[in-house]
Amino acid sequence: MLGPLIDARSRIKDQIAETTDDPERDRLESASSAIKWILVSCFGYQGFSNAKFGRIECHEAINAFAREILLDAKTALEDAGWRVLHGIVDSIWVTPVSDRDQRPLATVAAEISDEVGITLEHESEFDWVAFCPMRNGESGALTRYFGKRRHKDRPSTGEVGDAIKMRGIEARQRSTPPWVTTVQEDALRVFDATRSPEAVCDVLRRHLTTLRHGDVATDDLFVANRVSKHAEAYTQETLTVAALRRAQHHCTSLAPGQTVRYVVVNDDGRGIDRVRLPFEDTQSYDVGWYEAAALRAGESIVSCVGWEKENITNYLADSTDTTLDSYLGDD
């Protein structure tokens, strides 16, 4: 049943690689993404006990095949002079072994594809990549990482674009307020230039100063969450539930599947007064809540070099604001 979709997506990806027309590339990427999420949903529902189709045994079998293919790929790459840094269900990251010759990755990937019967694509090369440690542990999180693509120019301002690949961190999460996304992307830009946690913290300090002065536009502070139930079905009094109840209070109830947007004005308050909705005149915001969100975003970046929240707060408590130029050196 899924074979034709897999084959169609493979053909579309070949077309994406060949086209030089930007609108056509956008159309093809949209089609590829749509098929991808159909396949992801089908895989997930194989292991869902209430699914109308699928069986848990099928889900387990898919995972077993994936593990075998991943291990076979790992062995082949190591034999070819590469060291595996990280691997997950659909990707594997490698770096050259310093005292060995390496066979070309494209060649090794083609051989693995022929052996296992599933195409292994050599997607990209990176100047560096960082895997974020788990929040409550030292090991790397499987789905939280970021890295600078080789031969991709990084914009000096604005969005980092395709130059930096991000997965799982705040800037990739749809619920993250635009201001927090900007803070993290600015931090990524400086981290790429300096590899310095102190320089990243200086970026945080500047943004936090603007926040504390009340100079961040409320349009950049909206949290967006997709809701799965009606307001009365929730048992925890989260900010999202407060926003749903506030919408209900204003006779603009949202249905499951819709997205609720809100600004946090008083996280320590009670009920619907903790948030404001887009159609309301919002003159203030909860500085502490947004500050904590920005610190988490900064921690995601510097955690890969051993810095934790305590290191960040201790550095920010210092009144010295070192400039970026001191990290980059003189021309």
mmCIF file of C-alpha atoms in Angstrom:
data_model
loop_
_atom_site.group_PDB
_atom_site.id
_atom_site.type_symbol
_atom_site.label_atom_id
_atom_site.label_comp_id
_atom_site.label_asym_id
_atom_site.label_seq_id
_atom_site.Cartn_x
_atom_site.Cartn_y
_atom_site.Cartn_z
ATOM 1 C CA MET A 1 0.000 0.000 0.000
ATOM 2 C CA LEU A 2 2.799 2.428 0.881
ATOM 3 C CA GLY A 3 5.205 1.342 -1.855
ATOM 4 C CA PRO A 4 3.821 3.699 -4.525
ATOM 5 C CA LEU A 5 4.126 6.650 -2.117
ATOM 6 C CA ILE A 6 7.741 5.781 -1.322
ATOM 7 C CA ASP A 7 8.553 5.461 -5.040
ATOM 8 C CA ALA A 8 6.757 8.742 -5.834
ATOM 9 C CA ARG A 9 8.697 10.614 -3.156
ATOM 10 C CA SER A 10 11.969 9.183 -4.451
ATOM 11 C CA ARG A 11 11.178 10.466 -7.956
ATOM 12 C CA ILE A 12 10.208 13.872 -6.578
ATOM 13 C CA LYS A 13 13.482 14.142 -4.649
ATOM 14 C CA ASP A 14 15.404 13.361 -7.838
ATOM 15 C CA GLN A 15 13.501 16.169 -9.557
ATOM 16 C CA ILE A 16 14.310 18.553 -6.688
ATOM 17 C CA ALA A 17 18.015 17.828 -7.139
ATOM 18 C CA GLU A 18 17.824 18.562 -10.878
ATOM 19 C CA THR A 19 15.607 21.649 -11.039
ATOM 20 C CA THR A 20 17.003 25.188 -11.102
ATOM 21 C CA ASP A 21 13.595 26.880 -11.016
ATOM 22 C CA ASP A 22 12.815 28.180 -7.504
ATOM 23 C CA PRO A 23 8.990 28.081 -7.769
ATOM 24 C CA GLU A 24 9.173 24.542 -9.151
ATOM 25 C CA ARG A 25 11.536 23.518 -6.346
ATOM 26 C CA ASP A 26 9.096 24.925 -3.772
ATOM 27 C CA ARG A 27 6.251 22.972 -5.375
ATOM 28 C CA LEU A 28 8.255 19.743 -5.413
ATOM 29 C CA GLU A 29 9.450 20.190 -1.824
ATOM 30 C CA SER A 30 5.861 20.730 -0.697
ATOM 31 C CA ALA A 31 4.797 17.521 -2.442
ATOM 32 C CA SER A 32 7.729 15.614 -0.931
ATOM 33 C CA SER A 33 6.916 16.948 2.540
ATOM 34 C CA ALA A 34 3.238 15.983 2.203
ATOM 35 C CA ILE A 35 4.145 12.399 1.294
ATOM 36 C CA LYS A 36 6.713 12.277 4.082
ATOM 37 C CA TRP A 37 4.120 13.113 6.735
ATOM 38 C CA ILE A 38 1.670 10.600 5.318
ATOM 39 C CA LEU A 39 4.379 7.951 5.703
ATOM 40 C CA VAL A 40 5.338 9.152 9.186
ATOM 41 C CA SER A 41 1.688 9.002 10.283
ATOM 42 C CA CYS A 42 1.266 5.520 8.854
ATOM 43 C CA PHE A 43 4.341 4.334 10.716
ATOM 44 C CA GLY A 44 3.112 5.849 13.987
ATOM 45 C CA TYR A 45 -0.351 4.362 13.693
ATOM 46 C CA GLN A 46 1.142 0.886 13.227
ATOM 47 C CA GLY A 47 1.999 1.048 16.933
ATOM 48 C CA PHE A 48 -1.188 2.765 18.132
ATOM 49 C CA SER A 49 -3.433 0.349 20.014
ATOM 50 C CA ASN A 50 -6.674 2.022 18.881
ATOM 51 C CA ALA A 51 -5.736 2.285 15.199
ATOM 52 C CA LYS A 52 -8.257 1.062 12.660
ATOM 53 C CA PHE A 53 -5.404 -0.538 10.743
ATOM 54 C CA GLY A 54 -1.954 -1.862 11.554
ATOM 55 C CA ARG A 55 -0.527 -4.130 14.222
ATOM 56 C CA ILE A 56 2.073 -3.602 16.907
ATOM 57 C CA GLU A 57 4.005 -6.567 15.501
ATOM 58 C CA CYS A 58 4.339 -4.688 12.217
ATOM 59 C CA HIS A 59 5.612 -1.602 14.046
ATOM 60 C CA GLU A 60 8.174 -3.723 15.892
ATOM 61 C CA ALA A 61 9.256 -5.411 12.663
ATOM 62 C CA ILE A 62 9.838 -2.043 10.985
ATOM 63 C CA ASN A 63 11.995 -0.961 13.922
ATOM 64 C CA ALA A 64 13.926 -4.227 13.800
ATOM 65 C CA PHE A 65 14.708 -3.759 10.108
ATOM 66 C CA ALA A 66 15.711 -0.136 10.786
ATOM 67 C CA ARG A 67 18.138 -1.207 13.532
ATOM 68 C CA GLU A 68 19.719 -3.832 11.291
ATOM 69 C CA ILE A 69 20.131 -1.379 8.414
ATOM 70 C CA LEU A 70 21.598 1.247 10.757
ATOM 71 C CA LEU A 71 24.109 -1.264 12.152
ATOM 72 C CA ASP A 72 25.041 -2.468 8.660
ATOM 73 C CA ALA A 73 25.572 1.134 7.563
ATOM 74 C CA LYS A 74 27.668 1.841 10.658
ATOM 75 C CA THR A 75 29.937 -1.144 9.940
ATOM 76 C CA ALA A 76 30.349 -0.227 6.269
ATOM 77 C CA LEU A 77 31.192 3.385 7.063
ATOM 78 C CA GLU A 78 33.696 2.435 9.750
ATOM 79 C CA ASP A 79 35.369 0.008 7.341
ATOM 80 C CA ALA A 80 35.640 2.891 4.873
ATOM 81 C CA GLY A 81 37.566 5.083 7.347
ATOM 82 C CA TRP A 82 34.716 7.034 8.942
ATOM 83 C CA ARG A 83 33.768 7.352 12.611
ATOM 84 C CA VAL A 84 30.077 7.406 13.490
ATOM 85 C CA LEU A 85 29.167 10.386 15.665
ATOM 86 C CA HIS A 86 25.430 9.903 15.912
ATOM 87 C CA GLY A 87 22.692 7.767 14.473
ATOM 88 C CA ILE A 88 18.915 7.722 14.605
ATOM 89 C CA VAL A 89 16.163 5.955 12.674
ATOM 90 C CA ASP A 90 16.592 7.849 9.405
ATOM 91 C CA SER A 91 20.048 9.432 9.555
ATOM 92 C CA ILE A 92 23.638 8.784 10.481
ATOM 93 C CA TRP A 93 26.406 11.323 11.108
ATOM 94 C CA VAL A 94 30.075 10.560 10.461
ATOM 95 C CA THR A 95 33.461 12.270 10.630
ATOM 96 C CA PRO A 96 36.831 11.181 9.181
ATOM 97 C CA VAL A 97 39.109 9.008 11.304
ATOM 98 C CA SER A 98 42.244 11.124 11.616
ATOM 99 C CA ASP A 99 44.890 8.490 10.904
ATOM 100 C CA ARG A 100 43.121 6.667 8.060
ATOM 101 C CA ASP A 101 42.262 7.226 4.421
ATOM 102 C CA GLN A 102 38.561 7.590 3.678
ATOM 103 C CA ARG A 103 36.606 6.201 0.777
ATOM 104 C CA PRO A 104 34.165 8.754 -0.741
ATOM 105 C CA LEU A 105 30.877 8.906 1.134
ATOM 106 C CA ALA A 106 28.825 8.881 -2.068
ATOM 107 C CA THR A 107 30.472 5.614 -3.073
ATOM 108 C CA VAL A 108 29.945 4.018 0.357
ATOM 109 C CA ALA A 109 26.319 5.216 0.455
ATOM 110 C CA ALA A 110 25.658 3.666 -2.966
ATOM 111 C CA GLU A 111 27.124 0.344 -1.834
ATOM 112 C CA ILE A 112 25.026 0.354 1.350
ATOM 113 C CA SER A 113 21.921 1.165 -0.729
ATOM 114 C CA ASP A 114 22.581 -1.801 -3.031
ATOM 115 C CA GLU A 115 23.167 -4.088 -0.056
ATOM 116 C CA VAL A 116 20.062 -3.216 2.004
ATOM 117 C CA GLY A 117 17.671 -2.316 -0.820
ATOM 118 C CA ILE A 118 16.881 1.163 0.577
ATOM 119 C CA THR A 119 18.506 4.313 -0.758
ATOM 120 C CA LEU A 120 20.985 5.950 1.602
ATOM 121 C CA GLU A 121 21.446 9.552 0.500
ATOM 122 C CA HIS A 122 24.556 11.590 1.164
ATOM 123 C CA GLU A 123 22.540 14.662 2.145
ATOM 124 C CA SER A 124 25.054 17.275 3.178
ATOM 125 C CA GLU A 125 28.472 18.145 4.603
ATOM 126 C CA PHE A 126 28.930 20.278 7.710
ATOM 127 C CA ASP A 127 31.726 22.459 9.007
ATOM 128 C CA TRP A 128 30.585 21.548 12.500
ATOM 129 C CA VAL A 129 27.610 19.967 14.227
ATOM 130 C CA ALA A 130 26.505 20.002 17.865
ATOM 131 C CA PHE A 131 24.247 17.486 19.590
ATOM 132 C CA CYS A 132 22.447 18.952 22.592
ATOM 133 C CA PRO A 133 22.684 16.950 25.812
ATOM 134 C CA MET A 134 19.432 15.734 27.306
ATOM 135 C CA ARG A 135 17.894 18.183 29.776
ATOM 136 C CA ASN A 136 18.350 15.831 32.726
ATOM 137 C CA GLY A 137 21.392 13.864 31.634
ATOM 138 C CA GLU A 138 24.810 14.006 30.023
ATOM 139 C CA SER A 139 24.123 11.892 26.935
ATOM 140 C CA GLY A 140 23.125 13.571 23.689
ATOM 141 C CA ALA A 141 19.455 13.926 22.843
ATOM 142 C CA LEU A 142 18.606 11.921 19.732
ATOM 143 C CA THR A 143 16.567 14.634 18.025
ATOM 144 C CA ARG A 144 18.101 17.932 19.207
ATOM 145 C CA TYR A 145 21.043 19.179 17.192
ATOM 146 C CA PHE A 146 22.270 22.008 14.994
ATOM 147 C CA GLY A 147 25.161 22.461 12.580
ATOM 148 C CA LYS A 148 26.665 24.729 9.917
ATOM 149 C CA ARG A 149 26.372 23.395 6.373
ATOM 150 C CA ARG A 150 29.581 23.526 4.370
ATOM 151 C CA HIS A 151 29.640 25.908 1.389
ATOM 152 C CA LYS A 152 26.462 27.660 2.590
ATOM 153 C CA ASP A 153 26.655 31.380 3.319
ATOM 154 C CA ARG A 154 25.223 32.400 6.680
ATOM 155 C CA PRO A 155 23.230 35.661 6.581
ATOM 156 C CA SER A 156 24.700 38.294 8.899
ATOM 157 C CA THR A 157 21.210 39.337 10.038
ATOM 158 C CA GLY A 158 17.684 37.929 10.040
ATOM 159 C CA GLU A 159 16.890 34.239 9.703
ATOM 160 C CA VAL A 160 19.843 31.870 9.392
ATOM 161 C CA GLY A 161 18.145 30.108 6.464
ATOM 162 C CA ASP A 162 19.599 26.859 5.095
ATOM 163 C CA ALA A 163 23.109 27.685 6.283
ATOM 164 C CA ILE A 164 22.453 26.206 9.722
ATOM 165 C CA LYS A 165 20.464 23.002 10.034
ATOM 166 C CA MET A 166 18.391 22.832 13.219
ATOM 167 C CA ARG A 167 16.329 20.020 14.674
ATOM 168 C CA GLY A 168 14.448 19.921 17.966
ATOM 169 C CA ILE A 169 15.707 23.214 19.390
ATOM 170 C CA GLU A 170 13.447 26.144 20.208
ATOM 171 C CA ALA A 171 13.791 27.960 16.868
ATOM 172 C CA ARG A 172 12.300 24.872 15.178
ATOM 173 C CA GLN A 173 9.334 24.549 17.533
ATOM 174 C CA ARG A 174 6.114 26.095 16.282
ATOM 175 C CA SER A 175 5.084 27.184 19.791
ATOM 176 C CA THR A 176 8.178 29.348 20.259
ATOM 177 C CA PRO A 177 7.498 33.117 20.241
ATOM 178 C CA PRO A 178 9.173 34.937 17.312
ATOM 179 C CA TRP A 179 11.285 37.000 19.710
ATOM 180 C CA VAL A 180 12.762 33.850 21.295
ATOM 181 C CA THR A 181 13.434 32.447 17.822
ATOM 182 C CA THR A 182 15.311 35.644 16.938
ATOM 183 C CA VAL A 183 17.350 35.420 20.155
ATOM 184 C CA GLN A 184 18.351 31.830 19.415
ATOM 185 C CA GLU A 185 19.182 32.459 15.758
ATOM 186 C CA ASP A 186 21.350 35.431 16.748
ATOM 187 C CA ALA A 187 23.051 33.175 19.303
ATOM 188 C CA LEU A 188 23.618 30.516 16.629
ATOM 189 C CA ARG A 189 25.125 33.095 14.299
ATOM 190 C CA VAL A 190 27.594 34.217 16.988
ATOM 191 C CA PHE A 191 28.354 30.638 18.046
ATOM 192 C CA ASP A 192 29.212 29.790 14.434
ATOM 193 C CA ALA A 193 31.617 32.743 14.314
ATOM 194 C CA THR A 194 33.246 32.278 17.732
ATOM 195 C CA ARG A 195 32.447 28.893 19.334
ATOM 196 C CA SER A 196 32.377 30.987 22.510
ATOM 197 C CA PRO A 197 29.689 30.525 25.192
ATOM 198 C CA GLU A 198 30.624 33.950 26.557
ATOM 199 C CA ALA A 199 29.880 35.581 23.192
ATOM 200 C CA VAL A 200 26.534 33.782 23.075
ATOM 201 C CA CYS A 201 25.729 35.075 26.561
ATOM 202 C CA ASP A 202 26.541 38.601 25.435
ATOM 203 C CA VAL A 203 23.892 38.186 22.745
ATOM 204 C CA LEU A 204 21.460 37.033 25.421
ATOM 205 C CA ARG A 205 22.307 40.011 27.616
ATOM 206 C CA ARG A 206 21.558 42.505 24.856
ATOM 207 C CA HIS A 207 18.217 40.922 24.026
ATOM 208 C CA LEU A 208 17.275 40.623 27.702
ATOM 209 C CA THR A 209 18.056 44.297 28.245
ATOM 210 C CA THR A 210 15.636 45.188 25.459
ATOM 211 C CA LEU A 211 13.027 42.879 26.984
ATOM 212 C CA ARG A 212 13.388 44.353 30.479
ATOM 213 C CA HIS A 213 13.044 47.886 29.132
ATOM 214 C CA GLY A 214 9.677 46.930 27.658
ATOM 215 C CA ASP A 215 10.886 47.500 24.098
ATOM 216 C CA VAL A 216 9.900 44.144 22.566
ATOM 217 C CA ALA A 217 6.787 44.373 20.388
ATOM 218 C CA THR A 218 3.974 42.178 21.686
ATOM 219 C CA ASP A 219 3.468 40.842 18.147
ATOM 220 C CA ASP A 220 6.844 39.107 18.596
ATOM 221 C CA LEU A 221 5.820 37.499 21.894
ATOM 222 C CA PHE A 222 2.853 35.375 20.851
ATOM 223 C CA VAL A 223 2.983 31.714 21.826
ATOM 224 C CA ALA A 224 1.174 29.423 19.377
ATOM 225 C CA ASN A 225 -0.084 25.993 20.432
ATOM 226 C CA ARG A 226 -2.310 23.583 18.569
ATOM 227 C CA VAL A 227 -5.015 22.269 20.895
ATOM 228 C CA SER A 228 -6.206 18.683 20.980
ATOM 229 C CA LYS A 229 -9.315 19.046 23.159
ATOM 230 C CA HIS A 230 -12.024 21.479 24.130
ATOM 231 C CA ALA A 231 -11.167 23.755 27.061
ATOM 232 C CA GLU A 232 -13.378 21.881 29.552
ATOM 233 C CA ALA A 233 -11.649 18.565 28.756
ATOM 234 C CA TYR A 234 -8.287 19.702 30.165
ATOM 235 C CA THR A 235 -7.436 18.977 33.792
ATOM 236 C CA GLN A 236 -4.173 20.930 34.091
ATOM 237 C CA GLU A 237 -4.322 24.719 34.301
ATOM 238 C CA THR A 238 -1.577 25.468 31.775
ATOM 239 C CA LEU A 239 -1.115 28.739 29.935
ATOM 240 C CA THR A 240 -2.629 27.174 26.832
ATOM 241 C CA VAL A 241 -5.719 26.176 28.793
ATOM 242 C CA ALA A 242 -5.919 29.701 30.210
ATOM 243 C CA ALA A 243 -5.857 31.022 26.641
ATOM 244 C CA LEU A 244 -8.590 28.582 25.588
ATOM 245 C CA ARG A 245 -10.771 29.596 28.509
ATOM 246 C CA ARG A 246 -10.144 33.277 27.756
ATOM 247 C CA ALA A 247 -11.181 32.720 24.138
ATOM 248 C CA GLN A 248 -14.305 30.983 25.418
ATOM 249 C CA HIS A 249 -14.942 33.939 27.741
ATOM 250 C CA HIS A 250 -14.848 36.237 24.700
ATOM 251 C CA CYS A 251 -17.197 33.925 22.756
ATOM 252 C CA THR A 252 -14.434 32.868 20.357
ATOM 253 C CA SER A 253 -14.032 29.221 21.374
ATOM 254 C CA LEU A 254 -11.529 27.095 19.477
ATOM 255 C CA ALA A 255 -12.093 23.510 18.356
ATOM 256 C CA PRO A 256 -9.566 20.660 18.634
ATOM 257 C CA GLY A 257 -7.014 20.953 15.853
ATOM 258 C CA GLN A 258 -7.038 24.742 15.823
ATOM 259 C CA THR A 259 -4.171 26.896 17.053
ATOM 260 C CA VAL A 260 -4.489 29.253 19.994
ATOM 261 C CA ARG A 261 -2.154 32.262 20.157
ATOM 262 C CA TYR A 262 -1.497 34.298 23.285
ATOM 263 C CA VAL A 263 0.896 36.642 25.050
ATOM 264 C CA VAL A 264 1.867 35.762 28.628
ATOM 265 C CA VAL A 265 1.163 38.802 30.811
ATOM 266 C CA ASN A 266 1.271 37.266 34.316
ATOM 267 C CA ASP A 267 2.384 33.671 34.647
ATOM 268 C CA ASP A 268 1.893 33.826 38.423
ATOM 269 C CA GLY A 269 -1.681 35.031 38.094
ATOM 270 C CA ARG A 270 -4.874 33.014 38.194
ATOM 271 C CA GLY A 271 -7.187 31.752 35.484
ATOM 272 C CA ILE A 272 -7.705 33.622 32.257
ATOM 273 C CA ASP A 273 -5.889 36.757 33.449
ATOM 274 C CA ARG A 274 -2.511 35.077 32.886
ATOM 275 C CA VAL A 275 -2.662 35.679 29.121
ATOM 276 C CA ARG A 276 -3.969 37.999 26.432
ATOM 277 C CA LEU A 277 -5.278 37.057 22.996
ATOM 278 C CA PRO A 278 -4.370 38.611 19.606
ATOM 279 C CA PHE A 279 -7.485 40.781 19.339
ATOM 280 C CA GLU A 280 -6.909 42.355 22.773
ATOM 281 C CA ASP A 281 -4.944 45.538 23.412
ATOM 282 C CA THR A 282 -1.879 44.218 25.214
ATOM 283 C CA GLN A 283 0.342 46.891 26.721
ATOM 284 C CA SER A 284 2.600 44.705 28.889
ATOM 285 C CA TYR A 285 4.097 41.241 29.141
ATOM 286 C CA ASP A 286 5.574 38.943 31.774
ATOM 287 C CA VAL A 287 9.276 39.768 31.595
ATOM 288 C CA GLY A 288 10.245 36.845 33.832
ATOM 289 C CA TRP A 289 8.454 34.261 31.701
ATOM 290 C CA TYR A 290 10.012 35.451 28.446
ATOM 291 C CA GLU A 291 13.405 35.825 30.084
ATOM 292 C CA ALA A 292 13.259 32.181 31.182
ATOM 293 C CA ALA A 293 12.276 31.150 27.643
ATOM 294 C CA ALA A 294 15.236 33.064 26.184
ATOM 295 C CA LEU A 295 17.620 31.503 28.710
ATOM 296 C CA ARG A 296 16.419 28.005 27.735
ATOM 297 C CA ALA A 297 17.021 28.859 24.082
ATOM 298 C CA GLY A 298 20.513 30.089 24.916
ATOM 299 C CA GLU A 299 21.242 27.040 27.021
ATOM 300 C CA SER A 300 20.389 24.796 24.062
ATOM 301 C CA ILE A 301 23.250 26.438 22.161
ATOM 302 C CA VAL A 302 25.961 26.553 24.833
ATOM 303 C CA SER A 303 25.109 23.199 26.426
ATOM 304 C CA CYS A 304 27.084 21.477 23.664
ATOM 305 C CA VAL A 305 30.279 23.045 25.062
ATOM 306 C CA GLY A 306 29.491 22.121 28.658
ATOM 307 C CA TRP A 307 27.673 25.250 29.833
ATOM 308 C CA GLU A 308 24.477 24.898 31.862
ATOM 309 C CA LYS A 309 21.900 27.395 33.074
ATOM 310 C CA GLU A 310 23.993 28.164 36.171
ATOM 311 C CA ASN A 311 26.997 29.106 34.013
ATOM 312 C CA ILE A 312 24.819 31.425 31.947
ATOM 313 C CA THR A 313 23.220 33.181 34.914
ATOM 314 C CA ASN A 314 26.598 33.589 36.639
ATOM 315 C CA TYR A 315 28.085 35.145 33.518
ATOM 316 C CA LEU A 316 25.108 37.444 33.010
ATOM 317 C CA ALA A 317 25.394 38.585 36.630
ATOM 318 C CA ASP A 318 28.811 40.019 35.740
ATOM 319 C CA SER A 319 28.498 43.628 34.651
ATOM 320 C CA THR A 320 31.180 43.286 31.958
ATOM 321 C CA ASP A 321 29.746 43.074 28.429
ATOM 322 C CA THR A 322 32.528 41.815 26.206
ATOM 323 C CA THR A 323 32.187 42.733 22.540
ATOM 324 C CA LEU A 324 32.066 40.210 19.709
ATOM 325 C CA ASP A 325 35.201 41.761 18.188
ATOM 326 C CA SER A 326 37.281 40.541 21.121
ATOM 327 C CA TYR A 327 36.398 36.954 20.221
ATOM 328 C CA LEU A 328 36.888 37.329 16.489
ATOM 329 C CA GLY A 329 40.283 39.031 16.792
ATOM 330 C CA ASP A 330 41.765 41.859 14.803
ATOM 331 C CA ASP A 331 41.638 41.950 11.008
#
